[in-house]
Amino acid sequence: MPDIGQLREEYINDGLSREQLNASPIEQFRAWFSQAQKAELPEPNAMTLATVDSEGQPWQRIVLLKAYDEKGFVFYTNYESSKSKEIEGNSQVSLHFPWIALSRQVAITGKAEKVSTTESLRYFVSRPFGSRLGAWVSQQSKVISSRNVLEMKLQELKAKFKDGEVPLPSFWGGYRVDPETMEFWQGGANRLHDRFLYKKQIDGDWEIARLSP
Ligand SMILES: Cc1cc2nc3c(=O)[nH]c(=O)nc-3n(C[C@H](O)[C@H](O)[C@H](O)COP(=O)(O)O)c2cc1C
């Protein structure tokens, strides 16, 4: 087994130039996201969400990106989970997409805000029956005595909602992260990687800076 200190990949690709960049980071994200899909990366919409708690302690976990546009990046979760409590206390969050097989990463910072109930409902009804039940079953982030608690609750809910009509739980829904900065990182040969940081200006325009790798 090689020493992990010696594990390194040489990134051989065309790099990223300023001319290739879209003036809009959302459009740039769209291009990269579609390339990640074409490359058949596993779960390209899996992103790490970082939040900070009331003591300044950062926490991270993966959530799935379910929609994005100029208004922001949307994920769904339990509104009583640890992450949601952290967002209620401090809405500044960070998202990170690790598209390692393409020698790429995208890092986003911004403010998270709940989406409307209508928007959550629209997404909720599109989920498979099991996922809709799952939202009801889990008191996300709470301590439970055993897995059995979940299995029993699931059976109970299956019986309760056997007609397939599962209502949207009041404690479940989406957050939209309105981006303030977006960094696109492309690995290059000899560790001369390309990094471009988009920063939203007060007038809504995006300023682009090249960062040293
Ligand atoms: C691939 C993957 C996708 C996930 N997607 C979601 C998601 O979309 N929403 C969610 O609430 N949790 C998702 N999770 C679980 C979270 O990572 C996390 O464990 C959970 O939300 C509780 O986080 P918290 O206690 O920090 O609030 C996912 C986990 C993995 C590994």
mmCIF file of C-alpha atoms and ligand atoms in Angstrom:
data_model
loop_
_atom_site.group_PDB
_atom_site.id
_atom_site.type_symbol
_atom_site.label_atom_id
_atom_site.label_comp_id
_atom_site.label_asym_id
_atom_site.label_seq_id
_atom_site.Cartn_x
_atom_site.Cartn_y
_atom_site.Cartn_z
ATOM 1 C CA MET A 1 0.000 0.000 0.000
ATOM 2 C CA PRO A 2 1.501 3.379 -0.935
ATOM 3 C CA ASP A 3 1.943 5.935 1.798
ATOM 4 C CA ILE A 4 -0.960 8.386 1.476
ATOM 5 C CA GLY A 5 1.587 11.215 1.523
ATOM 6 C CA GLN A 6 2.668 9.913 -1.906
ATOM 7 C CA LEU A 7 -0.824 9.727 -3.393
ATOM 8 C CA ARG A 8 -1.142 12.413 -6.017
ATOM 9 C CA GLU A 9 -2.766 12.759 -9.403
ATOM 10 C CA GLU A 10 -1.323 14.838 -12.194
ATOM 11 C CA TYR A 11 -4.127 16.975 -13.619
ATOM 12 C CA ILE A 12 -3.925 17.032 -17.371
ATOM 13 C CA ASN A 13 -6.588 19.121 -18.990
ATOM 14 C CA ASP A 14 -6.993 22.348 -20.846
ATOM 15 C CA GLY A 15 -7.244 24.595 -17.809
ATOM 16 C CA LEU A 16 -9.628 27.479 -17.527
ATOM 17 C CA SER A 17 -9.024 30.899 -19.032
ATOM 18 C CA ARG A 18 -10.775 34.153 -18.338
ATOM 19 C CA GLU A 19 -12.079 34.253 -21.934
ATOM 20 C CA GLN A 20 -13.835 30.928 -21.411
ATOM 21 C CA LEU A 21 -15.613 32.141 -18.301
ATOM 22 C CA ASN A 22 -19.226 33.193 -18.472
ATOM 23 C CA ALA A 23 -19.923 36.680 -17.070
ATOM 24 C CA SER A 24 -22.590 35.048 -14.907
ATOM 25 C CA PRO A 25 -21.366 32.498 -12.339
ATOM 26 C CA ILE A 26 -24.772 30.796 -12.532
ATOM 27 C CA GLU A 27 -24.249 30.181 -16.257
ATOM 28 C CA GLN A 28 -20.690 29.061 -15.553
ATOM 29 C CA PHE A 29 -22.087 26.648 -12.950
ATOM 30 C CA ARG A 30 -24.686 25.433 -15.460
ATOM 31 C CA ALA A 31 -21.943 24.601 -17.981
ATOM 32 C CA TRP A 32 -19.836 22.757 -15.415
ATOM 33 C CA PHE A 33 -22.841 20.969 -13.932
ATOM 34 C CA SER A 34 -23.861 19.677 -17.326
ATOM 35 C CA GLN A 35 -20.281 18.482 -17.946
ATOM 36 C CA ALA A 36 -20.335 16.717 -14.550
ATOM 37 C CA GLN A 37 -23.570 14.989 -15.621
ATOM 38 C CA LYS A 38 -22.156 14.038 -19.024
ATOM 39 C CA ALA A 39 -19.056 12.618 -17.317
ATOM 40 C CA GLU A 40 -21.471 10.482 -15.273
ATOM 41 C CA LEU A 41 -20.000 11.538 -11.949
ATOM 42 C CA PRO A 42 -21.845 9.819 -9.109
ATOM 43 C CA GLU A 43 -24.419 12.250 -7.651
ATOM 44 C CA PRO A 44 -23.019 15.454 -9.184
ATOM 45 C CA ASN A 45 -25.699 17.386 -7.266
ATOM 46 C CA ALA A 46 -24.325 16.221 -3.895
ATOM 47 C CA MET A 47 -22.826 19.239 -2.166
ATOM 48 C CA THR A 48 -21.325 19.865 1.219
ATOM 49 C CA LEU A 49 -23.230 22.448 3.238
ATOM 50 C CA ALA A 50 -21.254 24.226 5.954
ATOM 51 C CA THR A 51 -22.994 26.112 8.752
ATOM 52 C CA VAL A 52 -21.704 27.721 11.947
ATOM 53 C CA ASP A 53 -23.326 27.230 15.354
ATOM 54 C CA SER A 54 -23.842 29.800 18.130
ATOM 55 C CA GLU A 55 -20.381 29.032 19.550
ATOM 56 C CA GLY A 56 -18.623 29.625 16.239
ATOM 57 C CA GLN A 57 -18.157 25.907 15.608
ATOM 58 C CA PRO A 58 -18.434 25.032 11.877
ATOM 59 C CA TRP A 59 -20.357 21.888 10.869
ATOM 60 C CA GLN A 60 -20.582 20.207 7.469
ATOM 61 C CA ARG A 61 -22.791 17.600 5.837
ATOM 62 C CA ILE A 62 -23.845 16.571 2.338
ATOM 63 C CA VAL A 63 -27.228 17.643 0.982
ATOM 64 C CA LEU A 64 -28.608 17.350 -2.537
ATOM 65 C CA LEU A 65 -28.998 20.361 -4.795
ATOM 66 C CA LYS A 66 -32.556 20.203 -6.138
ATOM 67 C CA ALA A 67 -32.794 23.426 -8.142
ATOM 68 C CA TYR A 68 -30.695 26.464 -9.013
ATOM 69 C CA ASP A 69 -31.031 29.703 -10.922
ATOM 70 C CA GLU A 70 -30.084 33.382 -10.518
ATOM 71 C CA LYS A 71 -31.967 33.465 -7.200
ATOM 72 C CA GLY A 72 -29.857 30.729 -5.683
ATOM 73 C CA PHE A 73 -29.213 27.092 -4.885
ATOM 74 C CA VAL A 74 -32.012 25.041 -3.307
ATOM 75 C CA PHE A 75 -31.849 22.004 -1.032
ATOM 76 C CA TYR A 76 -34.494 20.326 1.146
ATOM 77 C CA THR A 77 -34.245 19.240 4.736
ATOM 78 C CA ASN A 78 -35.875 19.013 8.152
ATOM 79 C CA TYR A 79 -36.479 22.509 9.567
ATOM 80 C CA GLU A 80 -35.866 21.202 13.114
ATOM 81 C CA SER A 81 -32.494 19.593 12.294
ATOM 82 C CA SER A 82 -29.192 20.843 13.651
ATOM 83 C CA LYS A 83 -28.326 22.489 10.329
ATOM 84 C CA SER A 84 -31.635 24.383 10.328
ATOM 85 C CA LYS A 85 -31.081 25.632 13.884
ATOM 86 C CA GLU A 86 -27.621 26.781 12.863
ATOM 87 C CA ILE A 87 -29.049 28.588 9.817
ATOM 88 C CA GLU A 88 -31.706 30.266 11.996
ATOM 89 C CA GLY A 89 -28.876 31.598 14.217
ATOM 90 C CA ASN A 90 -26.554 32.533 11.351
ATOM 91 C CA SER A 91 -27.819 32.445 7.798
ATOM 92 C CA GLN A 92 -24.323 32.761 6.271
ATOM 93 C CA VAL A 93 -23.465 29.329 4.839
ATOM 94 C CA SER A 94 -21.100 27.763 2.368
ATOM 95 C CA LEU A 95 -21.681 25.105 -0.285
ATOM 96 C CA HIS A 96 -19.021 22.958 -1.912
ATOM 97 C CA PHE A 97 -19.131 20.664 -4.940
ATOM 98 C CA PRO A 98 -16.168 18.239 -5.068
ATOM 99 C CA TRP A 99 -16.056 17.183 -8.728
ATOM 100 C CA ILE A 100 -12.719 15.450 -8.219
ATOM 101 C CA ALA A 101 -12.909 13.165 -11.290
ATOM 102 C CA LEU A 102 -12.943 16.339 -13.424
ATOM 103 C CA SER A 103 -10.222 17.999 -11.298
ATOM 104 C CA ARG A 104 -12.764 20.628 -10.361
ATOM 105 C CA GLN A 105 -14.421 22.150 -7.364
ATOM 106 C CA VAL A 106 -16.962 24.916 -6.939
ATOM 107 C CA ALA A 107 -17.255 26.752 -3.618
ATOM 108 C CA ILE A 108 -20.124 29.102 -2.880
ATOM 109 C CA THR A 109 -20.833 31.446 0.014
ATOM 110 C CA GLY A 110 -24.102 33.201 0.679
ATOM 111 C CA LYS A 111 -27.208 33.577 2.791
ATOM 112 C CA ALA A 112 -29.687 30.742 3.254
ATOM 113 C CA GLU A 113 -33.404 31.516 3.434
ATOM 114 C CA LYS A 114 -36.413 29.223 3.608
ATOM 115 C CA VAL A 115 -38.243 28.791 0.307
ATOM 116 C CA SER A 116 -42.023 29.350 0.271
ATOM 117 C CA THR A 117 -44.340 26.576 1.446
ATOM 118 C CA THR A 118 -45.745 26.446 -2.088
ATOM 119 C CA GLU A 119 -42.279 25.748 -3.496
ATOM 120 C CA SER A 120 -41.575 23.078 -0.854
ATOM 121 C CA LEU A 121 -44.947 21.475 -1.524
ATOM 122 C CA ARG A 122 -44.332 21.415 -5.267
ATOM 123 C CA TYR A 123 -41.090 19.534 -4.716
ATOM 124 C CA PHE A 124 -42.482 17.318 -1.914
ATOM 125 C CA VAL A 125 -45.294 15.909 -4.070
ATOM 126 C CA SER A 126 -42.753 15.025 -6.774
ATOM 127 C CA ARG A 127 -40.881 12.725 -4.361
ATOM 128 C CA PRO A 128 -41.505 8.969 -4.304
ATOM 129 C CA PHE A 129 -43.915 7.658 -1.634
ATOM 130 C CA GLY A 130 -41.069 6.226 0.500
ATOM 131 C CA SER A 131 -39.182 9.549 0.548
ATOM 132 C CA ARG A 132 -42.345 11.434 1.495
ATOM 133 C CA LEU A 133 -42.881 9.031 4.384
ATOM 134 C CA GLY A 134 -39.196 9.315 5.320
ATOM 135 C CA ALA A 135 -39.598 13.053 5.832
ATOM 136 C CA TRP A 136 -42.295 12.288 8.427
ATOM 137 C CA VAL A 137 -40.406 9.440 10.106
ATOM 138 C CA SER A 138 -37.171 11.176 10.982
ATOM 139 C CA GLN A 139 -36.803 13.714 13.758
ATOM 140 C CA GLN A 140 -33.553 14.604 12.064
ATOM 141 C CA SER A 141 -30.484 15.154 14.279
ATOM 142 C CA LYS A 142 -32.283 13.983 17.485
ATOM 143 C CA VAL A 143 -30.881 11.134 19.602
ATOM 144 C CA ILE A 144 -32.856 7.877 19.255
ATOM 145 C CA SER A 145 -32.530 4.670 21.249
ATOM 146 C CA SER A 146 -32.425 2.267 18.283
ATOM 147 C CA ARG A 147 -33.164 1.811 14.590
ATOM 148 C CA ASN A 148 -36.305 0.002 15.676
ATOM 149 C CA VAL A 149 -37.877 3.345 16.604
ATOM 150 C CA LEU A 150 -37.652 4.372 12.938
ATOM 151 C CA GLU A 151 -38.915 1.031 11.580
ATOM 152 C CA MET A 152 -41.951 1.140 13.871
ATOM 153 C CA LYS A 153 -42.748 4.735 12.988
ATOM 154 C CA LEU A 154 -42.477 3.880 9.288
ATOM 155 C CA GLN A 155 -44.976 1.017 9.645
ATOM 156 C CA GLU A 156 -47.348 3.304 11.547
ATOM 157 C CA LEU A 157 -47.139 5.988 8.862
ATOM 158 C CA LYS A 158 -47.519 3.478 6.015
ATOM 159 C CA ALA A 159 -50.824 2.441 7.567
ATOM 160 C CA LYS A 160 -51.894 6.028 8.216
ATOM 161 C CA PHE A 161 -51.174 7.224 4.675
ATOM 162 C CA LYS A 162 -52.041 4.000 2.862
ATOM 163 C CA ASP A 163 -54.027 5.864 0.201
ATOM 164 C CA GLY A 164 -50.702 7.398 -0.945
ATOM 165 C CA GLU A 165 -51.684 10.973 -0.016
ATOM 166 C CA VAL A 166 -48.847 12.163 2.213
ATOM 167 C CA PRO A 167 -49.149 15.791 3.391
ATOM 168 C CA LEU A 168 -46.161 18.106 3.557
ATOM 169 C CA PRO A 169 -44.819 18.070 7.124
ATOM 170 C CA SER A 170 -44.766 21.571 8.647
ATOM 171 C CA PHE A 171 -41.191 20.843 9.811
ATOM 172 C CA TRP A 172 -39.830 20.004 6.357
ATOM 173 C CA GLY A 173 -38.936 22.184 3.384
ATOM 174 C CA GLY A 174 -36.321 23.921 1.336
ATOM 175 C CA TYR A 175 -33.638 26.537 1.768
ATOM 176 C CA ARG A 176 -32.310 28.720 -0.997
ATOM 177 C CA VAL A 177 -28.722 29.924 -0.764
ATOM 178 C CA ASP A 178 -28.431 33.303 -2.464
ATOM 179 C CA PRO A 179 -24.801 33.372 -3.636
ATOM 180 C CA GLU A 180 -22.466 36.223 -2.685
ATOM 181 C CA THR A 181 -19.257 34.588 -3.918
ATOM 182 C CA MET A 182 -18.648 31.637 -6.224
ATOM 183 C CA GLU A 183 -15.234 30.143 -6.837
ATOM 184 C CA PHE A 184 -14.456 27.858 -9.785
ATOM 185 C CA TRP A 185 -11.309 25.766 -9.429
ATOM 186 C CA GLN A 186 -9.806 23.789 -12.270
ATOM 187 C CA GLY A 187 -6.797 21.568 -11.590
ATOM 188 C CA GLY A 188 -3.886 22.025 -14.023
ATOM 189 C CA ALA A 189 -0.492 20.483 -14.729
ATOM 190 C CA ASN A 190 2.359 20.981 -12.212
ATOM 191 C CA ARG A 191 -0.063 22.229 -9.588
ATOM 192 C CA LEU A 192 -0.622 25.431 -11.563
ATOM 193 C CA HIS A 193 -4.341 25.328 -11.089
ATOM 194 C CA ASP A 194 -6.820 27.937 -12.298
ATOM 195 C CA ARG A 195 -9.026 29.673 -9.756
ATOM 196 C CA PHE A 196 -11.615 32.321 -10.503
ATOM 197 C CA LEU A 197 -13.595 34.057 -7.796
ATOM 198 C CA TYR A 198 -16.870 35.814 -8.649
ATOM 199 C CA LYS A 199 -18.003 38.409 -6.098
ATOM 200 C CA LYS A 200 -21.448 39.955 -6.248
ATOM 201 C CA GLN A 201 -21.349 43.751 -6.231
ATOM 202 C CA ILE A 202 -23.944 46.045 -4.640
ATOM 203 C CA ASP A 203 -25.459 46.738 -8.078
ATOM 204 C CA GLY A 204 -25.876 42.978 -8.653
ATOM 205 C CA ASP A 205 -23.044 42.700 -11.182
ATOM 206 C CA TRP A 206 -20.345 40.107 -10.673
ATOM 207 C CA GLU A 207 -16.665 41.021 -10.379
ATOM 208 C CA ILE A 208 -14.253 38.276 -11.399
ATOM 209 C CA ALA A 209 -10.736 37.870 -9.971
ATOM 210 C CA ARG A 210 -8.111 35.248 -10.733
ATOM 211 C CA LEU A 211 -6.666 33.777 -7.536
ATOM 212 C CA SER A 212 -3.284 32.176 -7.111
ATOM 213 C CA PRO A 213 -3.625 28.424 -6.647
HETATM 214 C C1 LIG B 1 -25.261 11.646 -0.590
HETATM 215 C C2 LIG B 1 -26.026 12.249 0.556
HETATM 216 C C3 LIG B 1 -27.110 13.068 0.287
HETATM 217 C C4 LIG B 1 -27.842 13.639 1.334
HETATM 218 N N1 LIG B 1 -28.861 14.491 1.025
HETATM 219 C C5 LIG B 1 -29.534 15.108 2.030
HETATM 220 C C6 LIG B 1 -30.532 16.089 1.735
HETATM 221 O O1 LIG B 1 -30.798 16.440 0.561
HETATM 222 N N2 LIG B 1 -31.185 16.658 2.776
HETATM 223 C C7 LIG B 1 -30.895 16.347 4.080
HETATM 224 O O2 LIG B 1 -31.535 16.894 4.988
HETATM 225 N N3 LIG B 1 -29.944 15.446 4.397
HETATM 226 C C8 LIG B 1 -29.250 14.819 3.396
HETATM 227 N N4 LIG B 1 -28.251 13.921 3.704
HETATM 228 C C9 LIG B 1 -27.967 13.651 5.126
HETATM 229 C C10 LIG B 1 -27.119 14.808 5.689
HETATM 230 O O3 LIG B 1 -25.779 14.680 5.259
HETATM 231 C C11 LIG B 1 -27.170 14.905 7.228
HETATM 232 O O4 LIG B 1 -26.729 13.708 7.818
HETATM 233 C C12 LIG B 1 -28.552 15.239 7.758
HETATM 234 O O5 LIG B 1 -29.192 16.225 6.964
HETATM 235 C C13 LIG B 1 -28.488 15.728 9.193
HETATM 236 O O6 LIG B 1 -27.659 16.855 9.265
HETATM 237 P P1 LIG B 1 -27.627 17.840 10.533
HETATM 238 O O7 LIG B 1 -27.791 16.971 11.761
HETATM 239 O O8 LIG B 1 -26.308 18.520 10.467
HETATM 240 O O9 LIG B 1 -28.776 18.794 10.394
HETATM 241 C C14 LIG B 1 -27.487 13.357 2.680
HETATM 242 C C15 LIG B 1 -26.377 12.554 2.940
HETATM 243 C C16 LIG B 1 -25.659 12.015 1.902
HETATM 244 C C17 LIG B 1 -24.436 11.178 2.220
#
